[in-house]
Short mmCIF file of C-alpha atoms in Angstrom, two decimals:
data_model
loop_
_atom_site.label_atom_id
_atom_site.label_comp_id
_atom_site.label_asym_id
_atom_site.label_seq_id
_atom_site.Cartn_x
_atom_site.Cartn_y
_atom_site.Cartn_z
CA MET A 1 115.88 133.47 124.97
CA THR A 2 114.86 129.85 122.99
CA MET A 3 112.26 127.59 123.03
CA SER A 4 112.04 124.21 124.16
CA LEU A 5 110.66 121.13 122.15
CA SER A 6 108.28 120.29 123.56
CA ALA A 7 106.51 124.27 123.40
CA GLU A 8 107.78 123.84 119.28
CA LEU A 9 105.85 119.97 118.96
CA TRP A 10 103.02 121.53 120.81
CA PRO A 11 102.31 124.88 121.23
CA ASP A 12 98.97 125.53 121.77
CA VAL A 13 99.21 123.22 124.85
CA GLN A 14 99.58 125.12 128.51
CA PRO A 15 101.43 125.16 130.51
CA GLU A 16 104.70 124.38 129.77
CA THR A 17 104.19 121.17 132.46
CA ALA A 18 101.64 119.42 130.29
CA ARG A 19 103.90 119.74 126.79
CA ARG A 20 106.87 118.24 129.06
CA LEU A 21 104.56 115.49 129.99
CA MET A 22 103.64 115.29 126.38
CA LEU A 23 107.10 115.02 125.35
CA ALA A 24 108.07 112.40 128.63
CA GLY A 25 104.51 110.52 127.26
CA VAL A 26 106.09 110.30 123.44
CA GLU A 27 109.79 109.28 124.53
CA SER A 28 108.30 106.81 126.90
CA PHE A 29 105.77 105.32 124.94
CA ALA A 30 108.50 104.99 121.63
CA ARG A 31 110.67 102.58 123.48
CA ARG A 32 108.97 100.88 125.15
CA GLY A 33 104.78 101.06 123.77
CA TYR A 34 101.82 102.21 125.32
CA HIS A 35 100.62 99.40 127.69
CA ALA A 36 104.25 98.52 129.01
CA THR A 37 104.18 102.01 130.01
CA THR A 38 103.39 103.60 133.46
CA THR A 39 102.13 106.58 134.70
CA ARG A 40 104.55 106.30 137.36
CA ASP A 41 107.32 106.17 134.11
CA ILE A 42 105.85 109.00 132.33
CA ALA A 43 105.79 111.24 136.05
CA SER A 44 109.12 109.87 136.32
CA ALA A 45 110.69 111.06 132.75
CA ALA A 46 109.18 114.62 132.59
CA GLY A 47 111.19 115.00 136.81
CA MET A 48 107.78 115.23 138.20
CA SER A 49 106.23 113.26 140.89
CA PRO A 50 102.67 110.92 139.57
CA ALA A 51 100.24 113.34 141.92
CA ALA A 52 101.47 116.37 139.94
CA LEU A 53 101.04 114.48 136.33
CA TYR A 54 97.26 113.11 137.67
CA VAL A 55 96.83 117.52 137.88
CA HIS A 56 97.23 118.14 133.80
CA PHE A 57 96.54 114.11 132.92
CA PRO A 58 93.85 111.69 134.81
CA SER A 59 95.64 108.66 133.53
CA LYS A 60 97.86 107.38 130.62
CA ALA A 61 94.93 106.54 127.96
CA ALA A 62 94.31 110.73 128.65
CA LEU A 63 98.16 111.25 127.52
CA LEU A 64 97.67 109.58 124.67
CA PHE A 65 95.01 110.94 123.38
CA ALA A 66 96.25 114.97 123.79
CA ILE A 67 99.78 113.36 122.20
CA SER A 68 96.98 111.78 119.44
CA LYS A 69 94.83 114.74 119.04
CA TYR A 70 96.83 117.98 118.57
CA GLY A 71 98.89 115.75 116.17
CA HIS A 72 96.55 115.10 113.89
CA GLU A 73 95.04 118.60 114.06
CA GLN A 74 98.11 119.97 113.12
CA THR A 75 97.86 117.74 110.28
CA LEU A 76 94.83 118.72 109.26
CA SER A 77 95.11 121.70 109.70
CA LEU A 78 98.59 121.82 107.46
CA VAL A 79 96.66 119.90 104.94
CA GLU A 80 93.53 122.68 105.06
CA SER A 81 95.98 125.78 105.08
CA VAL A 82 97.16 124.71 101.75
CA VAL A 83 93.96 124.33 100.29
CA ALA A 84 92.65 127.50 102.21
CA ARG A 85 96.32 129.46 100.21
CA GLU A 86 96.89 127.35 96.86
CA THR A 87 94.01 126.56 94.03
CA ASP A 88 95.67 124.96 91.54
CA PRO A 89 94.67 121.03 92.33
CA VAL A 90 98.69 120.24 90.94
CA GLU A 91 100.28 122.81 93.92
CA ARG A 92 97.83 121.68 96.17
CA ILE A 93 99.16 117.93 96.13
CA ARG A 94 102.27 119.35 95.74
CA LEU A 95 103.11 121.43 98.57
CA LEU A 96 100.19 119.19 100.37
CA VAL A 97 102.69 116.39 99.98
CA GLU A 98 105.11 117.99 100.60
CA ASP A 99 104.23 119.36 104.13
CA PHE A 100 102.52 116.40 105.25
CA VAL A 101 106.14 114.29 104.28
CA ALA A 102 108.38 116.83 105.84
CA TRP A 103 106.26 116.44 109.19
CA HIS A 104 106.11 112.83 109.97
CA ALA A 105 109.91 112.50 108.83
CA ARG A 106 110.81 115.89 111.42
CA ARG A 107 108.46 114.94 113.88
CA HIS A 108 109.50 110.87 113.62
CA THR A 109 109.02 109.82 117.08
CA VAL A 110 105.58 111.86 117.68
CA ALA A 111 104.22 110.15 114.10
CA ARG A 112 104.67 107.08 115.51
CA VAL A 113 102.90 107.24 118.62
CA VAL A 114 100.23 109.04 116.52
CA GLN A 115 100.01 106.20 114.06
CA TYR A 116 100.94 103.16 115.73
CA GLU A 117 99.06 103.62 119.04
CA LEU A 118 95.67 104.27 117.98
CA HIS A 119 94.22 101.33 118.74
CA ALA A 120 95.32 101.95 122.66
CA LEU A 121 92.39 104.89 123.20
CA PRO A 122 89.15 104.42 124.58
CA ASP A 123 86.56 104.35 122.37
CA GLU A 124 84.84 107.74 123.21
CA GLU A 125 88.05 109.23 122.29
CA PHE A 126 89.12 107.21 119.22
CA GLU A 127 85.37 107.85 117.49
CA ILE A 128 87.02 111.55 118.43
CA VAL A 129 91.08 111.03 116.62
CA ALA A 130 89.35 108.82 113.62
CA LYS A 131 86.83 111.56 112.86
CA LEU A 132 90.06 114.01 111.92
CA ARG A 133 91.54 111.15 110.09
CA ARG A 134 88.47 110.86 108.13
CA ARG A 135 88.28 114.91 107.21
CA ILE A 136 92.25 114.44 106.49
CA GLU A 137 91.25 111.80 103.89
CA GLN A 138 88.43 114.33 102.86
CA VAL A 139 90.14 117.04 102.15
CA VAL A 140 93.06 114.56 99.53
CA ARG A 141 90.30 112.73 98.15
CA GLU A 142 88.79 116.60 97.57
CA VAL A 143 91.88 117.74 96.50
CA ILE A 144 92.02 114.93 93.22
CA THR A 145 88.03 114.44 92.57
CA GLU A 146 88.35 117.76 91.31
CA GLY A 147 92.17 118.00 89.65
CA ALA A 148 90.71 114.47 87.88
CA ALA A 149 87.19 116.60 86.41
CA THR A 150 89.15 119.28 85.16
CA GLY A 151 91.15 116.55 83.64
CA VAL A 152 94.45 117.51 85.58
CA PHE A 153 94.68 114.03 86.96
CA THR A 154 93.96 111.09 85.83
CA VAL A 155 92.79 108.60 88.63
CA GLY A 156 90.64 105.11 88.91
CA ASP A 157 89.84 105.57 92.16
CA PRO A 158 90.15 108.76 94.05
CA HIS A 159 89.31 106.57 97.06
CA THR A 160 92.57 104.18 96.70
CA ALA A 161 94.30 107.57 95.41
CA ALA A 162 93.73 109.76 98.42
CA ARG A 163 94.95 107.12 100.85
CA ALA A 164 98.27 105.86 98.84
CA VAL A 165 99.48 109.54 99.12
CA LEU A 166 98.94 109.71 102.85
CA SER A 167 99.92 106.23 103.23
CA LEU A 168 103.60 107.21 101.23
CA GLY A 169 102.88 109.97 104.31
CA VAL A 170 102.58 108.67 106.80
CA ASP A 171 105.58 105.64 106.35
CA VAL A 172 108.23 107.99 106.38
CA SER A 173 107.83 108.27 110.62
CA ARG A 174 108.21 104.44 110.62
CA TRP A 175 111.51 104.60 108.60
CA TYR A 176 112.63 108.05 109.53
CA SER A 177 116.01 109.05 111.73
CA GLU A 178 118.15 111.37 112.45
CA ARG A 179 120.32 108.95 110.09
CA THR A 180 118.57 109.58 107.84
CA ARG A 181 120.54 111.43 104.43
CA GLN A 182 118.05 113.81 103.08
CA THR A 183 116.24 116.44 105.09
CA PRO A 184 112.54 116.78 105.52
CA LYS A 185 112.35 119.38 102.92
CA LYS A 186 114.46 117.36 100.50
CA LEU A 187 111.92 114.19 101.20
CA GLY A 188 108.84 116.09 101.40
CA GLN A 189 109.87 117.67 97.28
CA GLU A 190 111.10 114.17 96.39
CA TYR A 191 107.36 111.98 97.61
CA SER A 192 106.20 115.01 95.85
CA GLU A 193 107.35 114.19 92.40
CA LEU A 194 106.09 110.63 92.66
CA VAL A 195 102.91 111.68 94.18
CA LEU A 196 101.94 113.84 91.28
CA ARG A 197 103.37 110.71 88.84
CA MET A 198 101.28 108.50 90.43
CA LEU A 199 98.40 110.70 89.80
CA GLY A 200 98.05 110.73 86.36
CA THR A 201 99.79 114.74 86.23
CA LYS A 202 102.26 115.76 83.65
CA LEU A 203 105.45 116.95 85.05
CA SER A 204 106.53 119.83 83.91
CA MET B 1 91.89 67.61 105.63
CA THR B 2 92.08 71.00 106.37
CA MET B 3 94.86 73.41 107.50
CA SER B 4 95.49 75.32 110.45
CA LEU B 5 95.99 78.82 110.01
CA SER B 6 99.45 78.01 112.52
CA ALA B 7 100.59 75.82 108.96
CA GLU B 8 99.38 78.17 105.98
CA LEU B 9 101.37 80.82 107.99
CA TRP B 10 104.51 78.99 108.97
CA PRO B 11 104.17 75.94 106.54
CA ASP B 12 108.35 75.10 106.87
CA VAL B 13 107.96 75.73 110.62
CA GLN B 14 108.20 72.15 112.54
CA PRO B 15 106.50 70.68 114.98
CA GLU B 16 102.84 72.49 115.30
CA THR B 17 103.75 73.06 118.84
CA ALA B 18 106.32 75.39 117.43
CA ARG B 19 103.67 76.99 114.90
CA ARG B 20 101.22 78.00 117.21
CA LEU B 21 103.33 79.39 119.91
CA MET B 22 104.47 82.32 117.24
CA LEU B 23 100.69 82.59 116.45
CA ALA B 24 99.90 82.94 119.93
CA GLY B 25 102.90 85.58 119.63
CA VAL B 26 101.57 87.49 116.95
CA GLU B 27 98.72 87.96 118.80
CA SER B 28 99.36 88.86 122.09
CA PHE B 29 102.01 91.29 120.62
CA ALA B 30 99.76 92.57 118.19
CA ARG B 31 96.68 93.13 121.53
CA ARG B 32 99.42 94.61 124.08
CA GLY B 33 103.04 95.17 121.86
CA TYR B 34 105.94 93.57 122.87
CA HIS B 35 107.35 95.02 125.85
CA ALA B 36 103.87 94.23 127.72
CA THR B 37 103.88 90.55 126.32
CA THR B 38 104.71 88.13 129.02
CA THR B 39 106.25 84.33 127.97
CA ARG B 40 103.89 83.62 130.32
CA ASP B 41 100.62 85.76 128.06
CA ILE B 42 101.86 83.27 124.95
CA ALA B 43 102.10 79.75 126.43
CA SER B 44 98.61 80.61 127.68
CA ALA B 45 97.55 81.60 125.30
CA ALA B 46 98.76 79.18 123.15
CA GLY B 47 97.44 76.72 125.73
CA MET B 48 100.81 75.43 126.65
CA SER B 49 102.70 75.73 130.23
CA PRO B 50 105.71 78.26 129.83
CA ALA B 51 107.91 75.18 130.09
CA ALA B 52 106.73 74.23 127.09
CA LEU B 53 107.08 76.79 125.40
CA TYR B 54 110.49 77.27 126.02
CA VAL B 55 111.48 73.79 124.89
CA HIS B 56 111.22 75.59 121.37
CA PHE B 57 111.65 79.48 122.12
CA PRO B 58 114.46 79.76 124.64
CA SER B 59 112.49 83.33 125.36
CA LYS B 60 110.31 86.40 124.34
CA ALA B 61 112.27 87.83 121.88
CA ALA B 62 112.92 84.36 120.47
CA LEU B 63 110.17 83.81 119.65
CA LEU B 64 109.78 87.58 118.17
CA PHE B 65 112.97 87.01 116.24
CA ALA B 66 111.33 83.35 114.83
CA ILE B 67 108.01 85.64 113.67
CA SER B 68 109.79 88.79 112.20
CA LYS B 69 112.84 86.24 110.15
CA TYR B 70 109.98 84.03 108.15
CA GLY B 71 107.88 87.25 107.08
CA HIS B 72 111.20 88.95 106.08
CA GLU B 73 112.31 85.75 104.66
CA GLN B 74 108.66 85.32 103.10
CA THR B 75 108.15 88.22 101.82
CA LEU B 76 112.42 88.54 100.10
CA SER B 77 110.89 85.20 98.90
CA LEU B 78 107.66 86.53 96.90
CA VAL B 79 110.50 89.99 95.26
CA GLU B 80 112.94 86.60 94.24
CA SER B 81 110.55 84.44 92.93
CA VAL B 82 108.32 87.76 90.68
CA VAL B 83 112.22 88.30 89.11
CA ALA B 84 113.06 85.14 88.72
CA ARG B 85 109.70 83.83 86.50
CA GLU B 86 109.67 87.48 85.13
CA THR B 87 112.32 88.82 83.00
CA ASP B 88 109.46 92.70 81.67
CA PRO B 89 110.35 95.40 83.91
CA VAL B 90 107.26 96.51 83.99
CA GLU B 91 106.11 92.84 84.39
CA ARG B 92 108.33 93.00 87.37
CA ILE B 93 106.97 95.52 89.38
CA ARG B 94 103.44 94.96 88.60
CA LEU B 95 103.55 91.90 89.95
CA LEU B 96 105.44 92.38 92.73
CA VAL B 97 103.44 95.22 94.20
CA GLU B 98 100.91 92.60 93.42
CA ASP B 99 102.49 90.18 95.81
CA PHE B 100 103.52 92.13 97.91
CA VAL B 101 101.03 94.39 98.38
CA ALA B 102 98.58 90.80 98.84
CA TRP B 103 101.00 89.94 101.32
CA HIS B 104 100.84 92.59 103.56
CA ALA B 105 96.76 92.87 103.73
CA ARG B 106 96.27 89.29 103.77
CA ARG B 107 98.47 88.14 106.63
CA HIS B 108 98.34 92.07 108.16
CA THR B 109 98.12 91.08 112.21
CA VAL B 110 101.45 89.18 111.52
CA ALA B 111 102.55 92.26 109.01
CA ARG B 112 102.34 94.74 111.56
CA VAL B 113 104.27 92.90 114.52
CA VAL B 114 106.56 91.61 111.78
CA GLN B 115 107.24 95.62 110.84
CA TYR B 116 106.62 97.59 113.53
CA GLU B 117 108.32 95.60 116.84
CA LEU B 118 111.23 95.49 114.44
CA HIS B 119 113.44 97.47 116.73
CA ALA B 120 112.52 95.16 120.28
CA LEU B 121 115.07 92.85 118.35
CA PRO B 122 118.14 91.95 120.07
CA ASP B 123 121.13 93.77 118.35
CA GLU B 124 123.04 90.26 116.95
CA GLU B 125 119.32 89.55 116.15
CA PHE B 126 119.13 92.95 114.33
CA GLU B 127 121.27 92.86 111.92
CA ILE B 128 120.04 89.45 109.90
CA VAL B 129 116.46 90.98 109.94
CA ALA B 130 117.67 94.43 108.40
CA LYS B 131 119.87 92.06 105.73
CA LEU B 132 117.05 90.35 104.52
CA ARG B 133 115.30 94.33 104.42
CA ARG B 134 118.32 95.74 102.48
CA ARG B 135 118.46 92.44 100.04
CA ILE B 136 114.28 93.27 99.56
CA GLU B 137 114.92 96.16 99.35
CA GLN B 138 117.64 95.77 96.73
CA VAL B 139 116.31 93.27 94.25
CA VAL B 140 113.18 96.17 94.28
CA ARG B 141 115.62 99.09 93.41
CA GLU B 142 117.91 96.70 90.50
CA VAL B 143 114.19 95.88 88.94
CA ILE B 144 113.62 100.12 88.75
CA THR B 145 116.85 100.27 87.91
CA GLU B 146 117.33 98.19 84.96
CA GLY B 147 114.13 99.78 83.80
CA ALA B 148 115.75 103.12 84.05
CA ALA B 149 118.46 102.19 82.38
CA THR B 150 116.43 100.46 79.42
CA GLY B 151 113.58 103.73 79.27
CA VAL B 152 110.77 102.14 80.24
CA PHE B 153 110.81 104.25 84.00
CA THR B 154 111.46 107.48 84.38
CA VAL B 155 112.80 107.86 87.91
CA GLY B 156 115.32 110.32 89.56
CA ASP B 157 116.30 108.69 93.08
CA PRO B 158 116.50 104.54 92.57
CA HIS B 159 117.05 104.62 96.17
CA THR B 160 114.11 106.71 97.32
CA ALA B 161 111.90 104.97 94.31
CA ALA B 162 112.34 101.48 96.21
CA ARG B 163 111.83 103.13 99.50
CA ALA B 164 108.24 104.03 98.14
CA VAL B 165 107.39 101.44 96.44
CA LEU B 166 108.28 98.85 99.11
CA SER B 167 106.73 101.88 101.98
CA LEU B 168 103.16 101.64 100.51
CA GLY B 169 103.59 97.88 100.73
CA VAL B 170 104.49 97.90 103.80
CA ASP B 171 101.58 101.02 105.37
CA VAL B 172 99.11 98.32 104.10
CA SER B 173 99.69 96.40 107.50
CA ARG B 174 98.50 99.82 109.75
CA TRP B 175 95.36 100.20 108.05
CA TYR B 176 94.03 96.62 106.18
CA SER B 177 91.03 94.67 108.06
CA GLU B 178 88.75 92.58 108.33
CA ARG B 179 85.96 95.39 107.17
CA THR B 180 88.52 96.90 104.14
CA ARG B 181 86.17 96.25 101.17
CA GLN B 182 88.61 95.51 98.78
CA THR B 183 90.21 92.41 98.43
CA PRO B 184 93.69 91.67 99.19
CA LYS B 185 94.52 91.24 95.37
CA LYS B 186 92.21 93.88 94.42
CA LEU B 187 93.75 96.51 96.46
CA GLY B 188 97.12 94.67 94.78
CA GLN B 189 96.30 95.52 91.08
CA GLU B 190 95.13 98.98 92.12
CA TYR B 191 98.76 99.78 94.23
CA SER B 192 100.53 98.54 90.59
CA GLU B 193 98.75 100.97 88.63
CA LEU B 194 99.88 103.94 90.99
CA VAL B 195 103.02 102.32 91.27
CA LEU B 196 103.78 101.98 87.88
CA ARG B 197 102.97 105.92 86.92
CA MET B 198 105.02 106.83 89.73
CA LEU B 199 107.63 104.78 87.85
CA GLY B 200 106.52 107.52 84.61
CA THR B 201 106.33 103.91 82.72
CA LYS B 202 102.64 104.99 79.98
CA LEU B 203 99.72 102.63 81.06
CA SER B 204 98.49 99.91 78.18
#
């Protein structure tokens, strides 16, 4: 049994129809931008009627919100899971950057919509996503602050450092394409080395 | 005599009407995306008739091309000017990152259009901008390669390192806003320190 791309992207979303609409939304938004896409475009890309779309998402904004929320939940869960299974700050940052960068490379089309169409969200939905973003940044900042306290990292301002670390990962989704020679995993490893140096770690 | 914002942004573009249209284009594209913006929206934002717009730009794509081309020419000239006036690789990277980051912070709305609407350009115009991009990356890569050859930098792959350096700068335009506490200059300096470490330089 093969898994559909939409099931791979959003394993927790049910039913498959909702996932198919999210995939059609990602593809339409990535191609023409959020504002130029109509719910009719999305329904048609998913092979459905606009009425069928409204069963799952009451509006175009609700669909963008679902895509954006799940994307942020996935990246938050990825950084939290690294912190949960690793205690050494150096290994935490290494694995965290590897996973975060690889996610933005492997899921570059989804990531672009998640990262660049954020400001199209209505205020209330934006605030929910902004909260997830602050949490992601906080986890990274805490790992850096902890490493600085024990002397394995040397950083001026952990706030700037955390932002730069995440920035490197996010920007991968802007330029990564199917033609990029590095695999997502390899790129994540290379960026991990760069980030560890940026944090003043002596590499073994 | 005070200088208009559009004259400050595009000092080489003449006449003022063309600059006003570029500013209206930047604001409209940044707010609604390229595809959802009409030439009528832009003309109206510039306080002109669509006919007056066509005198300067034959199409919406021509306007995006002008914005994109000038943005890339400005950042290329900024990195080339640093290389021309400095010979030490460490100082070159330091000043280059300072200026590149500060430009993306100070001009964040223009930079967002320049960086994120690139794929809306027609093939021929895209190729002209892509050439400018490759030149910017090449200048940075050459400075890194030169520093690695003389031993002041230690990098695995200068290609990946150059991309990461530019990526940090580009991504500033995504998150920087008028509410950001760091000034563009201060942010540039902080990022310079991070980048010098990333390149394996011992900071004095």
